[in-house]
Each structure stands twice: as structure tokens, then as C-alpha cells.
Coordinates of C-alpha atoms in Angstrom, one line a residue:
X971 CA 82.2 -2.2 -19.8
X972 CA 81.4 -5.3 -21.7
X973 CA 83.0 -8.7 -21.9
X974 CA 85.6 -8.2 -19.2
X975 CA 83.5 -6.1 -16.8
X976 CA 79.8 -6.4 -15.9
X977 CA 77.7 -3.8 -17.7
X978 CA 76.5 -0.6 -16.0
X979 CA 73.0 -2.0 -16.0
X980 CA 74.1 -5.2 -14.3
X981 CA 76.0 -3.4 -11.6
X982 CA 73.2 -1.0 -11.1
X983 CA 70.8 -3.8 -10.6
X984 CA 73.2 -5.5 -8.2
X985 CA 73.6 -2.2 -6.3
X986 CA 69.8 -1.8 -6.1
X987 CA 69.4 -5.4 -4.8
X988 CA 72.0 -4.7 -2.1
X989 CA 69.9 -1.8 -0.9
X990 CA 66.6 -3.6 -1.1
X991 CA 66.5 -4.2 2.7
X992 CA 66.9 -0.5 3.2
X993 CA 64.1 0.2 0.8
X994 CA 61.8 -2.2 2.6
X995 CA 62.6 -0.6 5.9
X996 CA 61.6 2.8 4.6
X997 CA 58.1 4.2 5.3
X998 CA 55.8 3.6 2.3
X999 CA 55.7 7.3 1.6
X1000 CA 59.5 7.2 0.8
X1001 CA 59.7 3.9 -1.1
X1002 CA 58.6 5.3 -4.4
X1003 CA 61.2 8.1 -4.1
X1004 CA 63.9 5.5 -3.5
X1005 CA 62.8 3.5 -6.6
X1006 CA 62.8 6.7 -8.7
X1007 CA 66.5 7.2 -7.8
X1008 CA 67.4 4.0 -9.6
X1009 CA 65.0 4.7 -12.4
X1010 CA 66.8 8.0 -12.9
X1011 CA 70.2 6.3 -12.8
X1012 CA 69.1 4.0 -15.6
X1013 CA 68.5 7.0 -17.8
X1014 CA 72.3 7.5 -17.9
X1015 CA 73.2 3.9 -18.7
X1016 CA 74.9 4.8 -22.0
X1017 CA 77.3 7.3 -20.3
X1018 CA 77.8 5.0 -17.4
X1019 CA 78.8 2.2 -19.7
X1020 CA 81.3 4.4 -21.4
X1021 CA 82.8 5.6 -18.1
X1022 CA 83.8 2.1 -17.1
X1023 CA 84.9 3.3 -13.7
X1024 CA 86.8 0.8 -11.5
X1025 CA 84.1 1.3 -8.8
X1026 CA 80.7 1.2 -10.6
X1027 CA 79.0 2.6 -7.5
X1028 CA 80.7 5.9 -8.1
X1029 CA 79.2 6.0 -11.5
X1030 CA 75.7 5.1 -10.2
X1031 CA 75.9 7.8 -7.6
X1032 CA 77.0 10.4 -10.1
X1033 CA 74.1 9.4 -12.4
X1034 CA 71.7 9.8 -9.5
X1035 CA 73.2 13.2 -8.7
X1036 CA 73.0 14.3 -12.3
X1037 CA 69.4 13.3 -12.5
X1038 CA 68.6 15.3 -9.3
X1039 CA 70.5 18.3 -10.8
X1040 CA 68.4 18.0 -13.9
X1041 CA 65.1 17.9 -11.9
X1042 CA 66.2 20.9 -9.8
X1043 CA 67.1 22.9 -13.0
X1044 CA 63.7 22.1 -14.5
X1045 CA 61.9 23.2 -11.4
X1046 CA 63.8 26.4 -11.3
X1047 CA 62.9 27.1 -14.9
X1048 CA 59.3 26.5 -14.2
X1049 CA 59.4 28.8 -11.2
X1050 CA 61.1 31.5 -13.3
X1051 CA 58.5 31.1 -16.0
X1052 CA 55.7 31.5 -13.5
X1053 CA 57.2 34.6 -12.0
X1054 CA 57.6 36.4 -15.4

């Protein structure tokens, strides 16, 4: 991304703004989880910028999925460590 395309961070911010009505409609107990998805996606901004996919939403969703996979792996490691 760069001069000819919006940056990953810009498109992620736009994507988040598009989904803000959905977030506001969520119960309060879920709103923080929704926000965390976008926080996690921002952690992969460098890789997302390099990908420069024609549909940035795909990159955003892959970033969110990768973040979820990392969290699951960490939890599994913690469980294994406790069971040893």
C-alpha cells in the first residue's frame, strides 16, 4: 500500500467505522470483545501493508483470524503447562 492505495491502517479504520452501528447495537458485555478484534488486527499492520490485497477487508479478516489463532495457541500452552 502507499501512495496509490490507502494504507492498511486507513482501510482498517474505515472498516471499523463501517461496523460501528453493529458495535453500538451489541450488548455492553460484547462491545469490548468487538473492539479487541480491531486492536488485534492492528498488530499485523506491517504484514497487512505488505500484502496490498485488492480487497483490504480480506487482509483485515485474516489478521483478526491470525490473532485469534495466536490466542488459542497461547491458551492451549497454558493448559498443557498446568496439566504437567
